[in-house]
GROMACS .gro file of C-alpha atoms in nm:
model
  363
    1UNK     CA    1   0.000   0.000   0.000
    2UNK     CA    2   0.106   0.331  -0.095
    3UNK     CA    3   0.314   0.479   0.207
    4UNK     CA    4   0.090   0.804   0.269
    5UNK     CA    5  -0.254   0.613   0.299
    6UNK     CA    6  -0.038   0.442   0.587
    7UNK     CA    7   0.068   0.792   0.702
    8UNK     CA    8  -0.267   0.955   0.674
    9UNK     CA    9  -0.404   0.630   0.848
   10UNK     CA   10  -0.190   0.668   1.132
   11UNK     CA   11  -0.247   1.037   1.198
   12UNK     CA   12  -0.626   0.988   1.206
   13UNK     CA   13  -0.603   0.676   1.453
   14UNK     CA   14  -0.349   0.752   1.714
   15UNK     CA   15  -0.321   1.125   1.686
   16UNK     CA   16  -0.686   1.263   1.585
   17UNK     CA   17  -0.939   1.002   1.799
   18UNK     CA   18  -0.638   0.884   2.015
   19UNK     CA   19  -0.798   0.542   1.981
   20UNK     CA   20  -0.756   0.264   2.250
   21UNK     CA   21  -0.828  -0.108   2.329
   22UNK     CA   22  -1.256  -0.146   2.336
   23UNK     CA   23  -1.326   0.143   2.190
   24UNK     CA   24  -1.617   0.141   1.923
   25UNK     CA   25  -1.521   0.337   1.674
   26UNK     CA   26  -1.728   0.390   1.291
   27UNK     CA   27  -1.583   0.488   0.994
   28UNK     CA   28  -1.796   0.633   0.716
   29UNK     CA   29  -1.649   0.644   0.356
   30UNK     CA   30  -1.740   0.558   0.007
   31UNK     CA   31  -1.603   0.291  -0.221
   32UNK     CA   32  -1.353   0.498  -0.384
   33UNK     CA   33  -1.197   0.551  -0.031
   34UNK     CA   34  -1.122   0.165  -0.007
   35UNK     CA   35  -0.802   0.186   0.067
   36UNK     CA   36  -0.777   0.422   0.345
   37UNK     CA   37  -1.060   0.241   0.527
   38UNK     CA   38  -0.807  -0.115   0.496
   39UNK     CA   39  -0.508   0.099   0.629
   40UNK     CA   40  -0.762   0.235   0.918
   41UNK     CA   41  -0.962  -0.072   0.964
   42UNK     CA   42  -0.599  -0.244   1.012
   43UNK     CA   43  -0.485   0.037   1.257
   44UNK     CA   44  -0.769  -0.025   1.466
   45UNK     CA   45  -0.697  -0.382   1.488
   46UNK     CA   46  -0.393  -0.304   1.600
   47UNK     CA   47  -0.498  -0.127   1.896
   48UNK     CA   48  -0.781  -0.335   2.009
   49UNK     CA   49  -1.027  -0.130   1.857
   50UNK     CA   50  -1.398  -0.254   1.800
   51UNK     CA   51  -1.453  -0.113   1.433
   52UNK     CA   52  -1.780  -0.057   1.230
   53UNK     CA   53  -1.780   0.055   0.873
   54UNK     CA   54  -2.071   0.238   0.730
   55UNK     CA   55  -2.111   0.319   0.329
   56UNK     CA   56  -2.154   0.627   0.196
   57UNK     CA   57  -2.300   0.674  -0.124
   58UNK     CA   58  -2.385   1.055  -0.273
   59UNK     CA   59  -2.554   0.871  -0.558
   60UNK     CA   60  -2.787   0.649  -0.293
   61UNK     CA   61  -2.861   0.997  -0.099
   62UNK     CA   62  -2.997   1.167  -0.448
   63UNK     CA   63  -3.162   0.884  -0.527
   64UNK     CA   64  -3.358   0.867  -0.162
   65UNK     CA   65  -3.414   1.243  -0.179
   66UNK     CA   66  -3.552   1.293  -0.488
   67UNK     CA   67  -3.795   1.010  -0.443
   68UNK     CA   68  -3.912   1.104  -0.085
   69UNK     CA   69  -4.169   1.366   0.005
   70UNK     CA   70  -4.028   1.627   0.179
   71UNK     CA   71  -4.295   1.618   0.485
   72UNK     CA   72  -4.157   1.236   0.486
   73UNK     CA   73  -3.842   1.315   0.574
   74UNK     CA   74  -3.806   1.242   0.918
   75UNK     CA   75  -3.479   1.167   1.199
   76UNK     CA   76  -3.252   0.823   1.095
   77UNK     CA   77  -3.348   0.675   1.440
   78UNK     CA   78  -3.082   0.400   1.357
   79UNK     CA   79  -2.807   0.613   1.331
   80UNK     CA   80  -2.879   0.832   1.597
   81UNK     CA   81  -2.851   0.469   1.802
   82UNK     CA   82  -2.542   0.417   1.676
   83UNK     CA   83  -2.408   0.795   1.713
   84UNK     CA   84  -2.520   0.727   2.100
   85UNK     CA   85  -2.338   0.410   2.109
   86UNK     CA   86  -2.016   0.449   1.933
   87UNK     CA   87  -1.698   0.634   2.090
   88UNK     CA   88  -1.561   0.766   1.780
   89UNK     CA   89  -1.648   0.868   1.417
   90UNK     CA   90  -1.363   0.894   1.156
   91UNK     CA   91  -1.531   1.024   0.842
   92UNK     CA   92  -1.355   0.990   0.509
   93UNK     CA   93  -1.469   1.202   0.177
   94UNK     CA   94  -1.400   1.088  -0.158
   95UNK     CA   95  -1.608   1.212  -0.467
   96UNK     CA   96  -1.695   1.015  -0.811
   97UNK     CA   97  -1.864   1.263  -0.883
   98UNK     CA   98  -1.857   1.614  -0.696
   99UNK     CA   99  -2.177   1.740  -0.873
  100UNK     CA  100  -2.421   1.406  -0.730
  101UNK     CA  101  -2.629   1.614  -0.546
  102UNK     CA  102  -2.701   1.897  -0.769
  103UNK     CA  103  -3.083   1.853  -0.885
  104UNK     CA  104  -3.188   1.753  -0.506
  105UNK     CA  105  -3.464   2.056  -0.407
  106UNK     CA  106  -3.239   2.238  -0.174
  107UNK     CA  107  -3.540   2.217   0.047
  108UNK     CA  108  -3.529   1.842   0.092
  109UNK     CA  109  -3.127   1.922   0.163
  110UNK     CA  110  -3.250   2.136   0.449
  111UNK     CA  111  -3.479   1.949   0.564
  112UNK     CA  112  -3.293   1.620   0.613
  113UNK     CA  113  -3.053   1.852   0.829
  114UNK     CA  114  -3.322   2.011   1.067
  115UNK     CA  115  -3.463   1.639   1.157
  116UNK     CA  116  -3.109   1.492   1.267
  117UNK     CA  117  -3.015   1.781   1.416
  118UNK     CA  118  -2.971   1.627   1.781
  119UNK     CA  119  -2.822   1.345   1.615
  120UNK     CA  120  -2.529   1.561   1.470
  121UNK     CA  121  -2.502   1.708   1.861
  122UNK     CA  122  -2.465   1.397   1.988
  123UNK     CA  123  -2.204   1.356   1.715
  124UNK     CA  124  -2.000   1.605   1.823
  125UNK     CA  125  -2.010   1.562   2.187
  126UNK     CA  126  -1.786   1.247   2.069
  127UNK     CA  127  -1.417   1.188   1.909
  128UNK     CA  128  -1.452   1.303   1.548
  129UNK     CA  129  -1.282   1.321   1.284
  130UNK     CA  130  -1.317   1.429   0.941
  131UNK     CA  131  -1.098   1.387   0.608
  132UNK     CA  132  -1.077   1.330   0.280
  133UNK     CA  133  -0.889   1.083   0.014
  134UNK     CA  134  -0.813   1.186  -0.319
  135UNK     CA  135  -0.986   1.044  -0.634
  136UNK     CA  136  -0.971   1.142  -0.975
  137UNK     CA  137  -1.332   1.331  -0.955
  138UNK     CA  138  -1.172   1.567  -0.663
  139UNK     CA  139  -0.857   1.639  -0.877
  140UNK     CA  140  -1.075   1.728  -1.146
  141UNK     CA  141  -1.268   1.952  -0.965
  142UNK     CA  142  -0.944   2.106  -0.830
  143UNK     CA  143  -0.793   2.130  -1.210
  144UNK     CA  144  -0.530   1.897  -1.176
  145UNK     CA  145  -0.355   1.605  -1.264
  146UNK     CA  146  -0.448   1.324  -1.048
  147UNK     CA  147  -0.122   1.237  -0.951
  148UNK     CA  148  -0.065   1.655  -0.896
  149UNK     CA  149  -0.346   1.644  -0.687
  150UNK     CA  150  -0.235   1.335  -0.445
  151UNK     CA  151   0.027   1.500  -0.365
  152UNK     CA  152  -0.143   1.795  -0.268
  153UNK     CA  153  -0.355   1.617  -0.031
  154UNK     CA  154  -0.104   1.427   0.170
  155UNK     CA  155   0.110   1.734   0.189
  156UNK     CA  156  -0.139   1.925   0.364
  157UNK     CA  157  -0.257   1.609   0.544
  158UNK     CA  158   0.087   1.413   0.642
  159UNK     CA  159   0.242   1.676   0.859
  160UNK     CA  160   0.390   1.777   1.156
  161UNK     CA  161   0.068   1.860   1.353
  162UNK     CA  162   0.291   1.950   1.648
  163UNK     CA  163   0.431   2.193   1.466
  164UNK     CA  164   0.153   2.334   1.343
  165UNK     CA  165   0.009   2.363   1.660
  166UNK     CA  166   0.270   2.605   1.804
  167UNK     CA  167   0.264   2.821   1.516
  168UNK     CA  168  -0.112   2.900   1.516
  169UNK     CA  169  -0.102   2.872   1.919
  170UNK     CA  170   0.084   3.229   1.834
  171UNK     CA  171  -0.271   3.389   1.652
  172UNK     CA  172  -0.496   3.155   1.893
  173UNK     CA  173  -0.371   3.388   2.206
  174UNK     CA  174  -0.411   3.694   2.027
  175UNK     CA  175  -0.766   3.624   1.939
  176UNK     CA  176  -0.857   3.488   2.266
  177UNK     CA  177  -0.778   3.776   2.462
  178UNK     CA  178  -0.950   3.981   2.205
  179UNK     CA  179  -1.301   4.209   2.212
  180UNK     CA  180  -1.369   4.330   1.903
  181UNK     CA  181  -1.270   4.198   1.533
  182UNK     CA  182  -1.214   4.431   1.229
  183UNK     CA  183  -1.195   4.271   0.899
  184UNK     CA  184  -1.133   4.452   0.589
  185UNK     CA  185  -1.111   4.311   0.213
  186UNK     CA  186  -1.036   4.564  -0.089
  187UNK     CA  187  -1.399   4.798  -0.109
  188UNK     CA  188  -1.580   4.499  -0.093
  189UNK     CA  189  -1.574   4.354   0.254
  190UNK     CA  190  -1.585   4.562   0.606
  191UNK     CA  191  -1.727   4.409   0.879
  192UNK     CA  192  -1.694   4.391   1.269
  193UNK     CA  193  -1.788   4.132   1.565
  194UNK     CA  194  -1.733   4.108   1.928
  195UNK     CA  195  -1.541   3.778   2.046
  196UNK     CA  196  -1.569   3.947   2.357
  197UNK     CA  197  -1.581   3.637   2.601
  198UNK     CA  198  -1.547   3.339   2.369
  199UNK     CA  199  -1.284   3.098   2.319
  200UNK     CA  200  -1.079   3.060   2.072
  201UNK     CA  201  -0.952   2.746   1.940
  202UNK     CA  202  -0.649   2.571   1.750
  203UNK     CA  203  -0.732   2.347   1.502
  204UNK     CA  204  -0.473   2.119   1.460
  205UNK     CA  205  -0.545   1.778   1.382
  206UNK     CA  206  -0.818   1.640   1.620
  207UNK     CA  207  -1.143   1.731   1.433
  208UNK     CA  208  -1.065   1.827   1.042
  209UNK     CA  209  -0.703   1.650   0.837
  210UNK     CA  210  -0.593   1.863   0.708
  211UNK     CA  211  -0.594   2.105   0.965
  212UNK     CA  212  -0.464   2.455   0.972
  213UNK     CA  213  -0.725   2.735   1.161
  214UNK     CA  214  -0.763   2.911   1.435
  215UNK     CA  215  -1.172   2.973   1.468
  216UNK     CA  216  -1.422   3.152   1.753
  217UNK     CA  217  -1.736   3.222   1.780
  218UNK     CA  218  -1.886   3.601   1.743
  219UNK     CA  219  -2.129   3.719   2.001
  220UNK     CA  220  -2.464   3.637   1.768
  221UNK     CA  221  -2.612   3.979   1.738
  222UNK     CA  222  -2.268   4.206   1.701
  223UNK     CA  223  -2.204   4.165   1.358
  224UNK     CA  224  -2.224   4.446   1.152
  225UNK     CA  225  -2.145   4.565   0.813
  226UNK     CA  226  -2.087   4.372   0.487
  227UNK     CA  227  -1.887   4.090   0.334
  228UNK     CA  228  -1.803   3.960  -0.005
  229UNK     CA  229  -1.685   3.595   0.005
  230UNK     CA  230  -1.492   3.583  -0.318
  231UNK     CA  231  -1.406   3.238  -0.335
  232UNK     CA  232  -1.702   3.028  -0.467
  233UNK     CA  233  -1.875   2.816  -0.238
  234UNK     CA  234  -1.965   2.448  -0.306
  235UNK     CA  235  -2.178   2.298  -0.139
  236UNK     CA  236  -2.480   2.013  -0.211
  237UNK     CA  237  -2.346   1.963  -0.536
  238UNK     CA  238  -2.365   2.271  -0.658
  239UNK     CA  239  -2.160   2.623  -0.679
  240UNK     CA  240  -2.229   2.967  -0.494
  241UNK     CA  241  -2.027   3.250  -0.658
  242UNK     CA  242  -1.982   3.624  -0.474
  243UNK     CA  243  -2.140   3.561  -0.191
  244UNK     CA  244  -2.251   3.895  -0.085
  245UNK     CA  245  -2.423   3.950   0.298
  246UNK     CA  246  -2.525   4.252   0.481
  247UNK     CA  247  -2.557   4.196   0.887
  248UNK     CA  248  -2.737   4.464   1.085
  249UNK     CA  249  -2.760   4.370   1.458
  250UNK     CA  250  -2.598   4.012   1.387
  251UNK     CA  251  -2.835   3.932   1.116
  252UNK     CA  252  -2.854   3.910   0.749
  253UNK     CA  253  -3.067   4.174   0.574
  254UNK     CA  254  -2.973   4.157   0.276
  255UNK     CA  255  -2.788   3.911   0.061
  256UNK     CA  256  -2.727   3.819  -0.314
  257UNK     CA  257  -2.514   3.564  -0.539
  258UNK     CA  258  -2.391   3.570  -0.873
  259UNK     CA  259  -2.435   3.210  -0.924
  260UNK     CA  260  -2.716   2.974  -0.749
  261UNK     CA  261  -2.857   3.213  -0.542
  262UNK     CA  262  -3.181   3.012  -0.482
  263UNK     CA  263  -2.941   2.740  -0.280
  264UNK     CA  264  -2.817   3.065  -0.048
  265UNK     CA  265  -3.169   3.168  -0.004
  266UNK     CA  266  -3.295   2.777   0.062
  267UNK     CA  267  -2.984   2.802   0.371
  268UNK     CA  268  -3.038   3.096   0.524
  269UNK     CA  269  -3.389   3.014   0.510
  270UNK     CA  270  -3.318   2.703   0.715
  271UNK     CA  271  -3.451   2.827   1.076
  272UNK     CA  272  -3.374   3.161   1.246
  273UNK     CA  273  -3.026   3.110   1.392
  274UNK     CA  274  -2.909   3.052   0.976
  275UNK     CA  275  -2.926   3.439   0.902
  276UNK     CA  276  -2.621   3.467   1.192
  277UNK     CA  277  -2.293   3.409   1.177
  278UNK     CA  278  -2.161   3.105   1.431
  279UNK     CA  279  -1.778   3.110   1.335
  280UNK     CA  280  -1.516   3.310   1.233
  281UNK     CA  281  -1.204   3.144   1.129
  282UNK     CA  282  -0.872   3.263   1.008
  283UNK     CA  283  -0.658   3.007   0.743
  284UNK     CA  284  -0.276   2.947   0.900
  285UNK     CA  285  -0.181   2.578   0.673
  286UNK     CA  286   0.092   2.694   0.450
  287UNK     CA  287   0.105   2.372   0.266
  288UNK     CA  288  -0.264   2.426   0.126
  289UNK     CA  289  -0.142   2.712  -0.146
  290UNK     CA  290  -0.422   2.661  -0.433
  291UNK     CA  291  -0.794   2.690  -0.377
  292UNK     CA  292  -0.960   2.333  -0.488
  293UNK     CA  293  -1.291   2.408  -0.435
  294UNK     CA  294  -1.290   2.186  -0.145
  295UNK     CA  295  -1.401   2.368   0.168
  296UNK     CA  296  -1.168   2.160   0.417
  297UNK     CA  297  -0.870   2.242   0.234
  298UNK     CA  298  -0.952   2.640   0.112
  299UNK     CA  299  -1.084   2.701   0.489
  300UNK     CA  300  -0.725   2.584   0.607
  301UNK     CA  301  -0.553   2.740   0.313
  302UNK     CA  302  -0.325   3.100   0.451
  303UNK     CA  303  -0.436   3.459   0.373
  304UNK     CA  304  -0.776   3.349   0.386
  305UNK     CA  305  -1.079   3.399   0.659
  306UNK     CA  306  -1.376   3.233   0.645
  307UNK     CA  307  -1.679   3.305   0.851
  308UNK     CA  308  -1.999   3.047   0.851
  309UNK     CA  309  -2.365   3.115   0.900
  310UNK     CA  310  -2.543   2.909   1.114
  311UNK     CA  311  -2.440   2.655   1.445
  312UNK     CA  312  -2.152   2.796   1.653
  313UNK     CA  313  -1.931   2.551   1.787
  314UNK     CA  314  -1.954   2.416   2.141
  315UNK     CA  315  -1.555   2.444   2.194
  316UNK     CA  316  -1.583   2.791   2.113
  317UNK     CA  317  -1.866   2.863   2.346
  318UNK     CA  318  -1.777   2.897   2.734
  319UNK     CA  319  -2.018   2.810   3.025
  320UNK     CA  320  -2.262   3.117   3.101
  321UNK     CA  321  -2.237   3.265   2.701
  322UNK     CA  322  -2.495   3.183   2.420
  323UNK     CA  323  -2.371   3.088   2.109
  324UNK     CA  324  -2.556   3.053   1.752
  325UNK     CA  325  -2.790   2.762   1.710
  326UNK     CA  326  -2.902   2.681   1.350
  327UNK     CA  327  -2.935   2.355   1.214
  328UNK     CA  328  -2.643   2.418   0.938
  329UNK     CA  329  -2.302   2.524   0.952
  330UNK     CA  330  -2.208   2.706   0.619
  331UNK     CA  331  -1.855   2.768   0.546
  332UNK     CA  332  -1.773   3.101   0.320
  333UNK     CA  333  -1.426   3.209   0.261
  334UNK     CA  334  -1.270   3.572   0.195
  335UNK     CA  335  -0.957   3.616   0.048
  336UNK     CA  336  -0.691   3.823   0.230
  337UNK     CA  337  -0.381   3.808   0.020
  338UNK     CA  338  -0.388   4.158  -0.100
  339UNK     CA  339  -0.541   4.464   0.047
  340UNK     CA  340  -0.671   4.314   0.359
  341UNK     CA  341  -0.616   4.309   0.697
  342UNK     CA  342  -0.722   4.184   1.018
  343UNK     CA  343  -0.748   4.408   1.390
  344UNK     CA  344  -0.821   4.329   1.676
  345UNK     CA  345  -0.908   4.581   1.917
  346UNK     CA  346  -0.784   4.811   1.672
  347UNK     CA  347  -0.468   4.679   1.674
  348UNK     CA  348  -0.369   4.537   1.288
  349UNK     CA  349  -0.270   4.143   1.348
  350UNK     CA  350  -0.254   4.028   0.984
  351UNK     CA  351  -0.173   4.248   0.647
  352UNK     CA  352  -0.202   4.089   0.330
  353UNK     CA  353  -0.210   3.744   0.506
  354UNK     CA  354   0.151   3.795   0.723
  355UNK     CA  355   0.078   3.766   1.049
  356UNK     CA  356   0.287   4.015   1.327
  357UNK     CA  357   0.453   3.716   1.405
  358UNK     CA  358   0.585   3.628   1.094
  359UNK     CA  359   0.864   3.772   0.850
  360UNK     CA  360   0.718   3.979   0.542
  361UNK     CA  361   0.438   4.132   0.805
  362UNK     CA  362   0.397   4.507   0.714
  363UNK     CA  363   0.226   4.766   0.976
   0.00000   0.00000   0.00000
C-alpha cells in the first residue's frame, strides 16, 4: 500500500481520535476511499479497537431524496442509536462525482438537516474526525492532474501537527484575549464582531485533516457591516459565486449571489439562527497554497478567513455565554492576500495574510 494512505491512516487513529483497546469506533467512507478504510480498519486492529464501517453513497442519498416527500423526511433513528453508542467517528470524503447532489430541491437538503439535528449534537459531543482521500473526480474539480493532486492532499494532510500547533497557538492567544474583530477586504468587505468572552480554538489535527485554523465564535447579534466571500462556495453539489451579505444587529438583511442564489436563499432560510454568523475562522496551513474548491482544504488554506452562517461551535462557546444555534453550519471564505487586513481591538494582526509574528508582516 502506498506509504501516505499508511501515514494519513496513522495520523487519524493515534493522533486525531487517540484510539484505544474497546473502543467502538465507525468509519464512514465511500467505495472509492477503499483503501484508506483497509489501512484504518488495520490500525484499529492493532490497537484493540472494535470497528464498524458504514457506506456512503452521494448517488444512494440523491436517489432517496428525490424520491421522498419532503414532509416524509423524518430523523434516521438508527443512526442516531449508533451515534449514542459508538466512541468515535472517523469520516472519510471521496467524490466520483462532486456534482451528485445537484438537482436535489435544496429544500429536501434542508430538511434532512433540521430532523437529525440532535443526532449531529450527539455527534459532536464524541471523538470526530473528518478527512478526505483523493480520487480522480476531486482532482478534477481542483484542475489537476491526479497524480498533482495526491500529492497535494497528503502534503497538507501528512504533517507535523505538532508543529503546526505552536505556530497558530501564536494567533490563537491573540484572538482569545481579544473584544472586538475588524476585517477589511479591498472595497468589498468591512465588517466587525465582538469575540468578547469566547474561546478561541487551535485546530490542529483532532477534528478536520488537514488542519490549519484558528476559529471563535462572534457574540450572535454584534455583527455588523458587509462581506463579499470571493471564493465560490460548493456545497450540495452545486456552486455559490460572490457571496454577498449585509448583517445589521448580527443578522442578514440583505444578501445576493452571482451564481445559485436560490441554494443561499434555501440556507439561510433554514430556521432563524441561519441568518447569523456562528464562526469566524482565520486560514494558517501553509502547505494548502491553491484553492480546490474543497471547503476543508480552502478554509485551512493561509491569507484566507472564512466566517460560517449558522451553528456555533460548542468548543468555542464557554459556560454562562450563548452561542448561535441553527441547524447548518455554512462555510464562506474571503480572500486576504492583497489589500486586507485583520485588527483586533484596533490593533492590525494580519496584512495581506503575514501575520505580526511572521517575516514579510507590514504595519
Amino acid at each position: 500500500m502506498d506509504p501516505r494512505i499508511e501515514r494519513h491512516a496513522e495520523i487519524l487513529v493515534d493522533y486525531s481520535i487517540e484510539a484505544e483497546r474497546g473502543d467502538e469506533v465507525v468509519v464512514t467512507a465511500p467505495p472509492e476511499a477503499e483503501d484508506l478504510v483497509v489501512a484504518i480498519s488495520a490500525k484499529l486492529g492493532e490497537r484493540g479497537a472494535n470497528v464498524t464501517r458504514s457506506l456512503g453513497s452521494s448517488r444512494a442519498m440523491r436517489a432517496y431524496l428525490n424520491a421522498i416527500d419532503e414532509d416524509d423526511i423524518a430523523e434516521n433513528a438508527v443512526d442516531r442509536a449508533m451515534t449514542e453508542a459508538m466512541d468515535a467517528v472517523i469520516s472519510i470524503r471521496a467524490n466520483r462525482n462532486s456534482h451528485e447532489l445537484s438537482d436535489v430541491a435544496p429544500e429536501k437538503m434542508s430538511a434532512i438537516r433540521r430532523e437529525n439535528k440532535e443526532t449531529h449534537e450527539i455527534r459532536m459531543e464524541k471523538r470526530w474526525v473528518l478527512t478526505q482521500f483523493p480520487t480522480e473526480a476531486d482532482a478534477q474539480a481542483a484542475e489537476m492532474s491526479t497524480d498533482a493532486y495526491e500529492g497535494f492532499v497528503w502534503n497538507a494532510i501528512n504533517r507535523d501537527w505538532q508543529e503546526q500547533y505552536d505556530h497558530q497557538e501564536q494567533f490563537t492567544e491573540l484572538l482569545d484575549e481579544a473584544s472586538e474583530v475588524h476585517i477589511v477586504s479591498g472595497d468589498t468587505t468591512d465588517v466587525r464582531m465582538s469575540v468578547e468572552g469566547m474561546r478561541a480554538a487551535n485546530d490542529h489535527g483532532k477534528h478536520n485533516v488537514p488542519a490549519g485554523e484558528v476559529f471563535t465564535a462572534p457574540n450572535p447579534e454584534s455583527v455588523e457591516g458587509e462581506v463579499l466571500f470571493d471564493m465560490p462556495l460548493v456545497t450540495d453539489g452545486r456552486e455559490v459565486e460572490n457571496v454577498r451579505l449585509v448583517f445589521e444587529g448580527g443578522e442578514v438583511v440583505e444578501h445576493s449571489a452571482d451564481r445559485n442564489e436560490d441554494l443561499l436563499t434555501s440556507m439561510l432560510d433554514t430556521d432563524e439562527g441561519a441568518r447569523r454568523l456562528g464562526e469566524l475562522g482565520v486560514g494558517m496551513n501553509r502547505g494548502i497554497d491553491r484553492f480546490t474548491k474543497n471547503m476543508l482544504f480552502d478554509e485551512k488554506m493561509g491569507d484566507t478567513v472564512h466566517m460560517a452562517i449558522g451553528r456555533a461551535i460548542d468548543e468555542n462557546v464557554p459556560e454562562g455565554k450563548e452561542g448561535n444555534d441553527s441547524a447548518i453550519h455554512t462555510d464562506m471564505i474571503v480572500d486576504m492576500s492583497e489589500d486586507s487586513f485583520i485588527e483586533l481591538d484596533g490593533d492590525v494582526v494580519q496584512r495581506d495574510g503575514r501575520f505580526v509574528f511572521e517575516d514579510g508582516f507590514e504595519q
